[in-house]
Amino acid sequence: MSEQRRAERLDLPREPRGLKLPRVDQETFGRWAEGIARGMGTANFIVYMTLVITMWFVWNTLTPASLHFDPYTFTFLTLVLSIQASYAAPLILLAQNRQADRDRVALDEDRRRATMQKADTEYLAREIAALRIALGEVATRDFVRSELSRLAEELDEAAQRRQRLERRQREGAGARAGGDGLDEPRDELDGDHPRDGRRDTGAPHRPET
């Protein structure tokens, strides 16, 4: 009665019917299959298998007939090798599929990283271009040095002009104080300063007798 009521309810999942197969851990079985495939792909496996088959042949051909467990035509050996091949092929395929899945994940990760690196490179390129444009409008060291040199020269010229003007003003004031307004302002640079208390008139100097 309870089972009938349970079957009539739609809010409960239906119980599976039929044969229930055992569940296998895919990860554990995959690692086991990869180990077998990796072992079968080595030189040791080939050497050991060759030794076993050789011993099989020798035992079943050279020993007495009563000791033969697989007489010619080696039917049991053929069966063993067939079973080995039947299981080896799926195990190798399973290992290859797992390796292909890992390669796909690695490829996706590499593609994602390549995309990120490309985006970062483009961003850095844009930033560098912006910095170059900004630096084009910034005064460089050579420009500032040249401007300072030019300003220093202008200040020196202004100071020289001011000194000449002040010297002329002092000489003009001295001339007015001496009462001789017609005298030419004396300029040591012109070479017209007096010699031995006499004014240079252009005539040669004669010593007194």
GROMACS .gro file of C-alpha atoms in nm:
model
  209
    1MET     CA    1   0.000   0.000   0.000
    2SER     CA    2   0.281   0.239   0.091
    3GLU     CA    3   0.465   0.152  -0.231
    4GLN     CA    4   0.152   0.229  -0.434
    5ARG     CA    5   0.112   0.565  -0.265
    6ARG     CA    6   0.482   0.638  -0.324
    7ALA     CA    7   0.448   0.557  -0.696
    8GLU     CA    8   0.147   0.787  -0.727
    9ARG     CA    9   0.332   1.088  -0.587
   10LEU     CA   10   0.497   1.310  -0.844
   11ASP     CA   11   0.721   1.506  -0.605
   12LEU     CA   12   0.943   1.205  -0.538
   13PRO     CA   13   1.201   1.067  -0.783
   14ARG     CA   14   1.126   0.733  -0.938
   15GLU     CA   15   1.346   0.452  -0.821
   16PRO     CA   16   1.557   0.302  -1.101
   17ARG     CA   17   1.461  -0.041  -1.214
   18GLY     CA   18   1.666  -0.314  -1.371
   19LEU     CA   19   2.020  -0.424  -1.316
   20LYS     CA   20   2.238  -0.196  -1.107
   21LEU     CA   21   2.598  -0.187  -1.225
   22PRO     CA   22   2.877  -0.114  -0.980
   23ARG     CA   23   3.009   0.239  -0.987
   24VAL     CA   24   3.375   0.293  -1.050
   25ASP     CA   25   3.577   0.593  -0.951
   26GLN     CA   26   3.675   0.738  -1.287
   27GLU     CA   27   3.977   0.922  -1.152
   28THR     CA   28   4.123   0.619  -0.975
   29PHE     CA   29   4.056   0.390  -1.269
   30GLY     CA   30   4.203   0.648  -1.508
   31ARG     CA   31   4.525   0.675  -1.307
   32TRP     CA   32   4.547   0.296  -1.297
   33ALA     CA   33   4.495   0.275  -1.674
   34GLU     CA   34   4.760   0.540  -1.733
   35GLY     CA   35   5.005   0.346  -1.516
   36ILE     CA   36   4.946   0.028  -1.716
   37ALA     CA   37   4.972   0.208  -2.049
   38ARG     CA   38   5.290   0.383  -1.936
   39GLY     CA   39   5.438   0.048  -1.826
   40MET     CA   40   5.345  -0.124  -2.152
   41GLY     CA   41   5.511   0.154  -2.350
   42THR     CA   42   5.856   0.090  -2.204
   43ALA     CA   43   6.146  -0.123  -2.322
   44ASN     CA   44   6.136  -0.333  -2.004
   45PHE     CA   45   5.788  -0.461  -2.086
   46ILE     CA   46   5.898  -0.569  -2.434
   47VAL     CA   47   6.207  -0.747  -2.298
   48TYR     CA   48   6.016  -0.926  -2.021
   49MET     CA   49   5.736  -1.028  -2.258
   50THR     CA   50   5.991  -1.163  -2.507
   51LEU     CA   51   6.159  -1.367  -2.233
   52VAL     CA   52   5.826  -1.512  -2.114
   53ILE     CA   53   5.719  -1.612  -2.465
   54THR     CA   54   6.061  -1.766  -2.534
   55MET     CA   55   6.049  -1.967  -2.215
   56TRP     CA   56   5.693  -2.068  -2.305
   57PHE     CA   57   5.810  -2.200  -2.642
   58VAL     CA   58   6.114  -2.376  -2.500
   59TRP     CA   59   5.920  -2.545  -2.220
   60ASN     CA   60   5.645  -2.671  -2.446
   61THR     CA   61   5.882  -2.798  -2.717
   62LEU     CA   62   6.196  -2.933  -2.548
   63THR     CA   63   6.055  -3.085  -2.230
   64PRO     CA   64   5.887  -3.426  -2.221
   65ALA     CA   65   5.532  -3.442  -2.354
   66SER     CA   66   5.394  -3.516  -2.010
   67LEU     CA   67   5.518  -3.177  -1.887
   68HIS     CA   68   5.367  -2.976  -2.173
   69PHE     CA   69   5.087  -2.752  -2.050
   70ASP     CA   70   5.036  -2.584  -2.392
   71PRO     CA   71   5.139  -2.820  -2.673
   72TYR     CA   72   5.179  -2.711  -3.030
   73THR     CA   73   5.003  -2.508  -3.175
   74PHE     CA   74   5.019  -2.308  -2.849
   75THR     CA   75   4.649  -2.242  -2.822
   76PHE     CA   76   4.669  -2.120  -2.465
   77LEU     CA   77   4.948  -1.873  -2.549
   78THR     CA   78   4.738  -1.737  -2.833
   79LEU     CA   79   4.445  -1.694  -2.597
   80VAL     CA   80   4.661  -1.512  -2.340
   81LEU     CA   81   4.804  -1.275  -2.601
   82SER     CA   82   4.456  -1.209  -2.741
   83ILE     CA   83   4.324  -1.122  -2.395
   84GLN     CA   84   4.624  -0.898  -2.335
   85ALA     CA   85   4.568  -0.715  -2.663
   86SER     CA   86   4.194  -0.686  -2.593
   87TYR     CA   87   4.259  -0.510  -2.263
   88ALA     CA   88   4.566  -0.316  -2.370
   89ALA     CA   89   4.390  -0.128  -2.650
   90PRO     CA   90   4.110   0.021  -2.432
   91LEU     CA   91   4.355   0.104  -2.154
   92ILE     CA   92   4.582   0.285  -2.397
   93LEU     CA   93   4.286   0.470  -2.547
   94LEU     CA   94   4.169   0.570  -2.199
   95ALA     CA   95   4.514   0.700  -2.114
   96GLN     CA   96   4.526   0.892  -2.442
   97ASN     CA   97   4.186   1.045  -2.377
   98ARG     CA   98   4.295   1.163  -2.033
   99GLN     CA   99   4.612   1.306  -2.179
  100ALA     CA  100   4.409   1.477  -2.452
  101ASP     CA  101   4.183   1.630  -2.184
  102ARG     CA  102   4.485   1.761  -1.997
  103ASP     CA  103   4.632   1.898  -2.316
  104ARG     CA  104   4.304   2.070  -2.395
  105VAL     CA  105   4.294   2.229  -2.051
  106ALA     CA  106   4.657   2.337  -2.084
  107LEU     CA  107   4.587   2.477  -2.431
  108ASP     CA  108   4.290   2.675  -2.302
  109GLU     CA  109   4.502   2.809  -2.018
  110ASP     CA  110   4.781   2.904  -2.258
  111ARG     CA  111   4.529   3.076  -2.485
  112ARG     CA  112   4.384   3.265  -2.191
  113ARG     CA  113   4.729   3.374  -2.074
  114ALA     CA  114   4.825   3.474  -2.428
  115THR     CA  115   4.510   3.687  -2.451
  116MET     CA  116   4.588   3.852  -2.118
  117GLN     CA  117   4.948   3.917  -2.221
  118LYS     CA  118   4.833   4.067  -2.549
  119ALA     CA  119   4.590   4.294  -2.367
  120ASP     CA  120   4.862   4.396  -2.122
  121THR     CA  121   5.103   4.464  -2.407
  122GLU     CA  122   4.851   4.680  -2.589
  123TYR     CA  123   4.777   4.869  -2.267
  124LEU     CA  124   5.147   4.930  -2.204
  125ALA     CA  125   5.193   5.041  -2.565
  126ARG     CA  126   4.912   5.295  -2.527
  127GLU     CA  127   5.058   5.418  -2.197
  128ILE     CA  128   5.404   5.457  -2.350
  129ALA     CA  129   5.258   5.649  -2.644
  130ALA     CA  130   5.072   5.877  -2.402
  131LEU     CA  131   5.390   5.934  -2.203
  132ARG     CA  132   5.584   6.019  -2.519
  133ILE     CA  133   5.317   6.270  -2.618
  134ALA     CA  134   5.320   6.418  -2.267
  135LEU     CA  135   5.700   6.437  -2.259
  136GLY     CA  136   5.696   6.623  -2.588
  137GLU     CA  137   5.532   6.916  -2.405
  138VAL     CA  138   5.762   6.904  -2.101
  139ALA     CA  139   6.078   7.111  -2.083
  140THR     CA  140   6.387   6.897  -2.107
  141ARG     CA  141   6.714   6.946  -1.921
  142ASP     CA  142   6.891   7.092  -2.223
  143PHE     CA  143   6.608   7.337  -2.283
  144VAL     CA  144   6.609   7.455  -1.921
  145ARG     CA  145   6.989   7.485  -1.927
  146SER     CA  146   6.982   7.695  -2.244
  147GLU     CA  147   6.711   7.920  -2.103
  148LEU     CA  148   6.907   7.971  -1.781
  149SER     CA  149   7.220   8.051  -1.979
  150ARG     CA  150   7.029   8.305  -2.185
  151LEU     CA  151   6.882   8.467  -1.873
  152ALA     CA  152   7.227   8.479  -1.713
  153GLU     CA  153   7.368   8.656  -2.019
  154GLU     CA  154   7.082   8.903  -2.019
  155LEU     CA  155   7.139   8.974  -1.649
  156ASP     CA  156   7.511   9.026  -1.710
  157GLU     CA  157   7.439   9.266  -1.995
  158ALA     CA  158   7.186   9.454  -1.782
  159ALA     CA  159   7.438   9.477  -1.497
  160GLN     CA  160   7.708   9.611  -1.734
  161ARG     CA  161   7.470   9.871  -1.876
  162ARG     CA  162   7.373   9.977  -1.526
  163GLN     CA  163   7.739  10.009  -1.425
  164ARG     CA  164   7.818  10.221  -1.731
  165LEU     CA  165   7.519  10.441  -1.664
  166GLU     CA  166   7.618  10.489  -1.299
  167ARG     CA  167   7.979  10.571  -1.400
  168ARG     CA  168   7.861  10.828  -1.651
  169GLN     CA  169   7.632  10.985  -1.394
  170ARG     CA  170   7.919  11.008  -1.143
  171GLU     CA  171   8.151  11.159  -1.403
  172GLY     CA  172   7.881  11.410  -1.507
  173ALA     CA  173   7.825  11.510  -1.146
  174GLY     CA  174   8.202  11.556  -1.094
  175ALA     CA  175   8.231  11.769  -1.405
  176ARG     CA  176   7.950  12.000  -1.295
  177ALA     CA  177   8.107  12.034  -0.951
  178GLY     CA  178   8.443  12.143  -1.110
  179GLY     CA  179   8.273  12.424  -1.303
  180ASP     CA  180   8.396  12.314  -1.639
  181GLY     CA  181   8.089  12.211  -1.827
  182LEU     CA  182   8.268  12.200  -2.162
  183ASP     CA  183   8.518  11.939  -2.064
  184GLU     CA  184   8.468  11.600  -2.218
  185PRO     CA  185   8.378  11.332  -1.969
  186ARG     CA  186   8.685  11.141  -1.881
  187ASP     CA  187   8.676  10.778  -1.966
  188GLU     CA  188   8.961  10.558  -1.866
  189LEU     CA  189   8.857  10.312  -2.131
  190ASP     CA  190   8.904  10.574  -2.407
  191GLY     CA  191   9.261  10.650  -2.301
  192ASP     CA  192   9.201  11.027  -2.246
  193HIS     CA  193   9.294  11.039  -1.878
  194PRO     CA  194   9.556  11.304  -1.783
  195ARG     CA  195   9.923  11.217  -1.764
  196ASP     CA  196  10.141  11.372  -1.491
  197GLY     CA  197   9.870  11.624  -1.403
  198ARG     CA  198   9.856  11.763  -1.760
  199ARG     CA  199   9.573  11.731  -2.007
  200ASP     CA  200   9.653  11.537  -2.317
  201THR     CA  201   9.612  11.790  -2.601
  202GLY     CA  202   9.755  11.581  -2.874
  203ALA     CA  203  10.093  11.769  -2.878
  204PRO     CA  204  10.411  11.586  -2.789
  205HIS     CA  205  10.528  11.634  -2.434
  206ARG     CA  206  10.840  11.840  -2.389
  207PRO     CA  207  11.052  11.815  -2.082
  208GLU     CA  208  11.122  12.138  -1.893
  209THR     CA  209  11.473  12.283  -1.901
   0.00000   0.00000   0.00000
